[in-house]
Amino acid sequence: MIPSAATSPGGGTIPPGGGKPSRRDQILTAAAELFAQHGFRGVGIDDIGAAVGITGPALYRHFRSKDAMLGEMLTGISEYLLAGGTERVRRSGDVDAILAGLVRFHVDFALQQPALITVHERSLASLADEDRRRVRRLQRQYVEVWVTALRAAVPRLDEPHARSAAHAVFGLINSTPHNRHLPHEDLAELLTRLALGALYAAK
């Protein structure tokens, strides 16, 4: 999921070339933090505006509504993961290394963007119907990326077991907003080892 305007750590978008975030990106970043802390329904337009130093109504120059903001945020997460995961499984080389790279990609995302993980878990049901359908479709495609990589590394694994294993590992990795007992790199290595252990145990 990394098109030119993919979601970046904290909820904003990654500007081309890694440049300075736009005002729109800053708004999404602030909104993600607030939604994670107080819930989507517990945050108003004025709260988001205050977090970025503008009035609430001024946000409507960038987003038509708070619902549209959430839709772009969660769609961006899904697009980022799908593009990044797809790129990794298309790499040539050892299938075990490809699977490990896919796991580490998701681990790094979860550790760098705990607010987005939290918003996704809590606020998916708050999306407008069209946005929710799009996010669900992207999520299904991302799962299939994992199924492809896992079955290549564990050839005897059938699709239902591979799909179930992928979902279980997502739950493990996405628990990171609640797990900050280790330094970032130590936690990343631990989660990667645990995830790979669980995936290979699915055979």
mmCIF file of C-alpha atoms in Angstrom:
data_model
loop_
_atom_site.group_PDB
_atom_site.id
_atom_site.type_symbol
_atom_site.label_atom_id
_atom_site.label_comp_id
_atom_site.label_asym_id
_atom_site.label_seq_id
_atom_site.Cartn_x
_atom_site.Cartn_y
_atom_site.Cartn_z
ATOM 1 C CA MET A 1 0.000 0.000 0.000
ATOM 2 C CA ILE A 2 2.400 2.880 -0.796
ATOM 3 C CA PRO A 3 1.143 5.103 -3.562
ATOM 4 C CA SER A 4 2.523 8.640 -3.751
ATOM 5 C CA ALA A 5 0.188 9.773 -1.016
ATOM 6 C CA ALA A 6 0.331 6.799 1.320
ATOM 7 C CA THR A 7 -0.299 7.000 5.004
ATOM 8 C CA SER A 8 2.833 7.700 7.019
ATOM 9 C CA PRO A 9 3.702 7.226 10.685
ATOM 10 C CA GLY A 10 1.118 8.976 12.820
ATOM 11 C CA GLY A 11 -1.591 9.073 10.186
ATOM 12 C CA GLY A 12 -0.511 11.653 7.651
ATOM 13 C CA THR A 13 0.719 11.030 4.147
ATOM 14 C CA ILE A 14 4.218 10.565 2.855
ATOM 15 C CA PRO A 15 5.049 13.499 0.614
ATOM 16 C CA PRO A 16 6.940 12.627 -2.579
ATOM 17 C CA GLY A 17 10.670 12.537 -1.942
ATOM 18 C CA GLY A 18 10.210 12.604 1.828
ATOM 19 C CA GLY A 19 9.626 16.363 1.840
ATOM 20 C CA LYS A 20 7.884 18.475 4.425
ATOM 21 C CA PRO A 21 4.347 17.232 5.211
ATOM 22 C CA SER A 22 1.575 19.330 3.721
ATOM 23 C CA ARG A 23 -1.121 20.917 5.852
ATOM 24 C CA ARG A 24 -3.422 18.093 4.788
ATOM 25 C CA ASP A 25 -0.881 15.550 6.002
ATOM 26 C CA GLN A 26 -0.511 17.386 9.305
ATOM 27 C CA ILE A 27 -4.262 17.338 9.802
ATOM 28 C CA LEU A 28 -4.438 13.583 9.221
ATOM 29 C CA THR A 29 -1.568 13.007 11.637
ATOM 30 C CA ALA A 30 -3.233 15.072 14.361
ATOM 31 C CA ALA A 31 -6.608 13.446 13.713
ATOM 32 C CA ALA A 32 -5.141 9.945 14.015
ATOM 33 C CA GLU A 33 -3.622 10.767 17.392
ATOM 34 C CA LEU A 34 -6.868 12.270 18.664
ATOM 35 C CA PHE A 35 -9.041 9.444 17.320
ATOM 36 C CA ALA A 36 -6.704 6.914 18.967
ATOM 37 C CA GLN A 37 -6.873 8.696 22.324
ATOM 38 C CA HIS A 38 -10.547 9.678 22.450
ATOM 39 C CA GLY A 39 -12.320 7.635 19.797
ATOM 40 C CA PHE A 40 -13.683 8.885 16.496
ATOM 41 C CA ARG A 41 -16.995 9.987 18.012
ATOM 42 C CA GLY A 42 -15.243 11.710 20.915
ATOM 43 C CA VAL A 43 -13.293 14.127 18.713
ATOM 44 C CA GLY A 44 -14.744 17.219 17.101
ATOM 45 C CA ILE A 45 -13.599 19.317 14.163
ATOM 46 C CA ASP A 46 -12.556 22.085 16.567
ATOM 47 C CA ASP A 47 -10.326 19.621 18.466
ATOM 48 C CA ILE A 48 -8.518 18.646 15.272
ATOM 49 C CA GLY A 49 -8.165 22.240 14.173
ATOM 50 C CA ALA A 50 -6.715 23.250 17.524
ATOM 51 C CA ALA A 51 -4.149 20.439 17.283
ATOM 52 C CA VAL A 52 -2.754 21.901 14.051
ATOM 53 C CA GLY A 53 -3.189 25.559 14.929
ATOM 54 C CA ILE A 54 -6.197 26.451 12.792
ATOM 55 C CA THR A 55 -9.895 26.897 13.427
ATOM 56 C CA GLY A 56 -12.189 23.916 13.083
ATOM 57 C CA PRO A 57 -14.110 25.336 10.096
ATOM 58 C CA ALA A 58 -10.816 25.931 8.267
ATOM 59 C CA LEU A 59 -10.447 22.139 8.052
ATOM 60 C CA TYR A 60 -13.220 22.109 5.468
ATOM 61 C CA ARG A 61 -10.781 23.619 2.986
ATOM 62 C CA HIS A 62 -8.940 20.294 3.140
ATOM 63 C CA PHE A 63 -11.641 17.715 3.931
ATOM 64 C CA ARG A 64 -15.371 17.844 3.304
ATOM 65 C CA SER A 65 -16.121 16.223 6.677
ATOM 66 C CA LYS A 66 -14.660 14.336 9.617
ATOM 67 C CA ASP A 67 -16.040 11.140 8.051
ATOM 68 C CA ALA A 68 -14.055 11.861 4.877
ATOM 69 C CA MET A 69 -10.951 12.354 6.996
ATOM 70 C CA LEU A 70 -11.386 8.931 8.600
ATOM 71 C CA GLY A 71 -12.064 7.363 5.226
ATOM 72 C CA GLU A 72 -8.866 8.738 3.716
ATOM 73 C CA MET A 73 -6.905 7.723 6.793
ATOM 74 C CA LEU A 74 -8.001 4.087 6.864
ATOM 75 C CA THR A 75 -7.945 3.702 3.098
ATOM 76 C CA GLY A 76 -4.398 5.049 3.131
ATOM 77 C CA ILE A 77 -3.340 2.440 5.688
ATOM 78 C CA SER A 78 -4.785 -0.335 3.565
ATOM 79 C CA GLU A 79 -3.227 0.940 0.345
ATOM 80 C CA TYR A 80 0.163 1.338 2.020
ATOM 81 C CA LEU A 81 0.201 -2.211 3.364
ATOM 82 C CA LEU A 82 -1.021 -3.750 0.131
ATOM 83 C CA ALA A 83 1.564 -1.961 -2.021
ATOM 84 C CA GLY A 84 4.406 -2.662 0.409
ATOM 85 C CA GLY A 85 3.445 -6.291 0.911
ATOM 86 C CA THR A 86 3.002 -6.892 -2.818
ATOM 87 C CA GLU A 87 6.399 -5.393 -3.561
ATOM 88 C CA ARG A 88 8.054 -7.724 -1.070
ATOM 89 C CA VAL A 89 6.505 -10.951 -2.304
ATOM 90 C CA ARG A 90 7.444 -10.077 -5.884
ATOM 91 C CA ARG A 91 11.124 -9.973 -5.008
ATOM 92 C CA SER A 92 13.248 -12.808 -6.306
ATOM 93 C CA GLY A 93 15.142 -14.935 -3.854
ATOM 94 C CA ASP A 94 14.684 -17.383 -1.028
ATOM 95 C CA VAL A 95 11.042 -17.897 -0.069
ATOM 96 C CA ASP A 96 11.888 -17.900 3.636
ATOM 97 C CA ALA A 97 13.654 -14.555 3.304
ATOM 98 C CA ILE A 98 10.674 -13.140 1.418
ATOM 99 C CA LEU A 99 8.277 -14.242 4.154
ATOM 100 C CA ALA A 100 10.564 -12.809 6.833
ATOM 101 C CA GLY A 101 10.714 -9.519 4.932
ATOM 102 C CA LEU A 102 6.939 -9.392 4.712
ATOM 103 C CA VAL A 103 6.611 -9.996 8.452
ATOM 104 C CA ARG A 104 9.207 -7.359 9.297
ATOM 105 C CA PHE A 105 7.472 -4.864 6.996
ATOM 106 C CA HIS A 106 4.220 -5.244 8.926
ATOM 107 C CA VAL A 107 6.015 -5.203 12.286
ATOM 108 C CA ASP A 108 7.766 -1.952 11.429
ATOM 109 C CA PHE A 109 4.504 -0.401 10.294
ATOM 110 C CA ALA A 110 2.745 -1.362 13.525
ATOM 111 C CA LEU A 111 5.563 -0.085 15.725
ATOM 112 C CA GLN A 112 5.923 3.192 13.862
ATOM 113 C CA GLN A 113 2.203 3.899 13.644
ATOM 114 C CA PRO A 114 0.461 2.771 16.831
ATOM 115 C CA ALA A 115 -2.158 5.517 16.534
ATOM 116 C CA LEU A 116 -3.229 4.255 13.108
ATOM 117 C CA ILE A 117 -3.395 0.672 14.355
ATOM 118 C CA THR A 118 -5.621 1.792 17.220
ATOM 119 C CA VAL A 119 -7.878 3.892 14.984
ATOM 120 C CA HIS A 120 -8.259 1.017 12.570
ATOM 121 C CA GLU A 121 -9.234 -1.405 15.328
ATOM 122 C CA ARG A 122 -11.730 0.940 16.969
ATOM 123 C CA SER A 123 -13.184 2.999 14.154
ATOM 124 C CA LEU A 124 -13.559 0.763 11.113
ATOM 125 C CA ALA A 125 -17.283 0.472 11.793
ATOM 126 C CA SER A 126 -17.571 4.281 11.741
ATOM 127 C CA LEU A 127 -16.560 4.495 8.083
ATOM 128 C CA ALA A 128 -19.072 5.457 5.436
ATOM 129 C CA ASP A 129 -20.346 2.379 3.590
ATOM 130 C CA GLU A 130 -18.351 3.013 0.412
ATOM 131 C CA ASP A 131 -15.116 3.614 2.318
ATOM 132 C CA ARG A 132 -15.667 0.542 4.471
ATOM 133 C CA ARG A 133 -16.199 -1.640 1.401
ATOM 134 C CA ARG A 134 -13.020 -0.300 -0.171
ATOM 135 C CA VAL A 135 -10.983 -0.880 2.982
ATOM 136 C CA ARG A 136 -12.339 -4.401 3.335
ATOM 137 C CA ARG A 137 -11.476 -5.162 -0.288
ATOM 138 C CA LEU A 138 -7.918 -3.897 0.166
ATOM 139 C CA GLN A 139 -7.587 -5.896 3.375
ATOM 140 C CA ARG A 140 -8.658 -9.089 1.630
ATOM 141 C CA GLN A 141 -6.074 -8.472 -1.068
ATOM 142 C CA TYR A 142 -3.393 -7.926 1.581
ATOM 143 C CA VAL A 143 -4.306 -11.207 3.264
ATOM 144 C CA GLU A 144 -3.902 -12.976 -0.074
ATOM 145 C CA VAL A 145 -0.399 -11.496 -0.368
ATOM 146 C CA TRP A 146 0.441 -13.176 2.929
ATOM 147 C CA VAL A 147 -1.208 -16.431 1.872
ATOM 148 C CA THR A 148 0.921 -16.487 -1.280
ATOM 149 C CA ALA A 149 4.159 -15.866 0.637
ATOM 150 C CA LEU A 150 3.320 -18.354 3.379
ATOM 151 C CA ARG A 151 2.351 -21.170 1.050
ATOM 152 C CA ALA A 152 5.548 -20.644 -0.930
ATOM 153 C CA ALA A 153 7.581 -21.011 2.273
ATOM 154 C CA VAL A 154 5.440 -23.861 3.655
ATOM 155 C CA PRO A 155 4.321 -25.795 0.551
ATOM 156 C CA ARG A 156 2.153 -28.360 2.369
ATOM 157 C CA LEU A 157 -0.009 -25.644 3.916
ATOM 158 C CA ASP A 158 -3.468 -25.354 2.410
ATOM 159 C CA GLU A 159 -5.202 -22.032 1.793
ATOM 160 C CA PRO A 160 -7.623 -22.094 4.751
ATOM 161 C CA HIS A 161 -4.812 -22.779 7.218
ATOM 162 C CA ALA A 162 -2.582 -20.161 5.597
ATOM 163 C CA ARG A 163 -5.342 -17.552 5.709
ATOM 164 C CA SER A 164 -6.156 -18.339 9.333
ATOM 165 C CA ALA A 165 -2.482 -18.187 10.273
ATOM 166 C CA ALA A 166 -2.093 -14.794 8.600
ATOM 167 C CA HIS A 167 -5.045 -13.355 10.516
ATOM 168 C CA ALA A 168 -3.678 -14.740 13.787
ATOM 169 C CA VAL A 169 -0.296 -13.137 13.169
ATOM 170 C CA PHE A 170 -1.924 -9.802 12.333
ATOM 171 C CA GLY A 171 -3.505 -9.941 15.767
ATOM 172 C CA LEU A 172 -0.118 -10.595 17.367
ATOM 173 C CA ILE A 173 1.662 -7.808 15.513
ATOM 174 C CA ASN A 174 -1.154 -5.290 15.803
ATOM 175 C CA SER A 175 -1.126 -5.628 19.575
ATOM 176 C CA THR A 176 1.962 -3.397 19.628
ATOM 177 C CA PRO A 177 0.150 -0.197 20.720
ATOM 178 C CA HIS A 178 -0.399 -2.008 24.035
ATOM 179 C CA ASN A 179 3.134 -3.418 24.292
ATOM 180 C CA ARG A 180 5.952 -0.979 24.997
ATOM 181 C CA HIS A 181 8.050 -2.943 27.469
ATOM 182 C CA LEU A 182 11.085 -3.168 25.174
ATOM 183 C CA PRO A 183 13.045 -0.683 23.065
ATOM 184 C CA HIS A 184 11.778 -0.386 19.490
ATOM 185 C CA GLU A 185 14.384 -2.569 17.795
ATOM 186 C CA ASP A 186 14.271 -5.270 20.481
ATOM 187 C CA LEU A 187 10.494 -5.405 20.270
ATOM 188 C CA ALA A 188 10.615 -5.518 16.470
ATOM 189 C CA GLU A 189 12.981 -8.489 16.556
ATOM 190 C CA LEU A 190 10.879 -10.281 19.170
ATOM 191 C CA LEU A 191 7.649 -9.778 17.243
ATOM 192 C CA THR A 192 9.287 -10.923 14.022
ATOM 193 C CA ARG A 193 10.558 -14.129 15.668
ATOM 194 C CA LEU A 194 7.191 -14.829 17.289
ATOM 195 C CA ALA A 195 5.279 -14.186 14.084
ATOM 196 C CA LEU A 196 7.518 -16.385 11.977
ATOM 197 C CA GLY A 197 7.395 -19.122 14.587
ATOM 198 C CA ALA A 198 3.608 -19.035 14.527
ATOM 199 C CA LEU A 199 3.461 -19.056 10.731
ATOM 200 C CA TYR A 200 5.765 -22.047 10.362
ATOM 201 C CA ALA A 201 3.908 -23.860 13.143
ATOM 202 C CA ALA A 202 0.748 -23.720 11.003
ATOM 203 C CA LYS A 203 1.946 -26.598 8.795
#
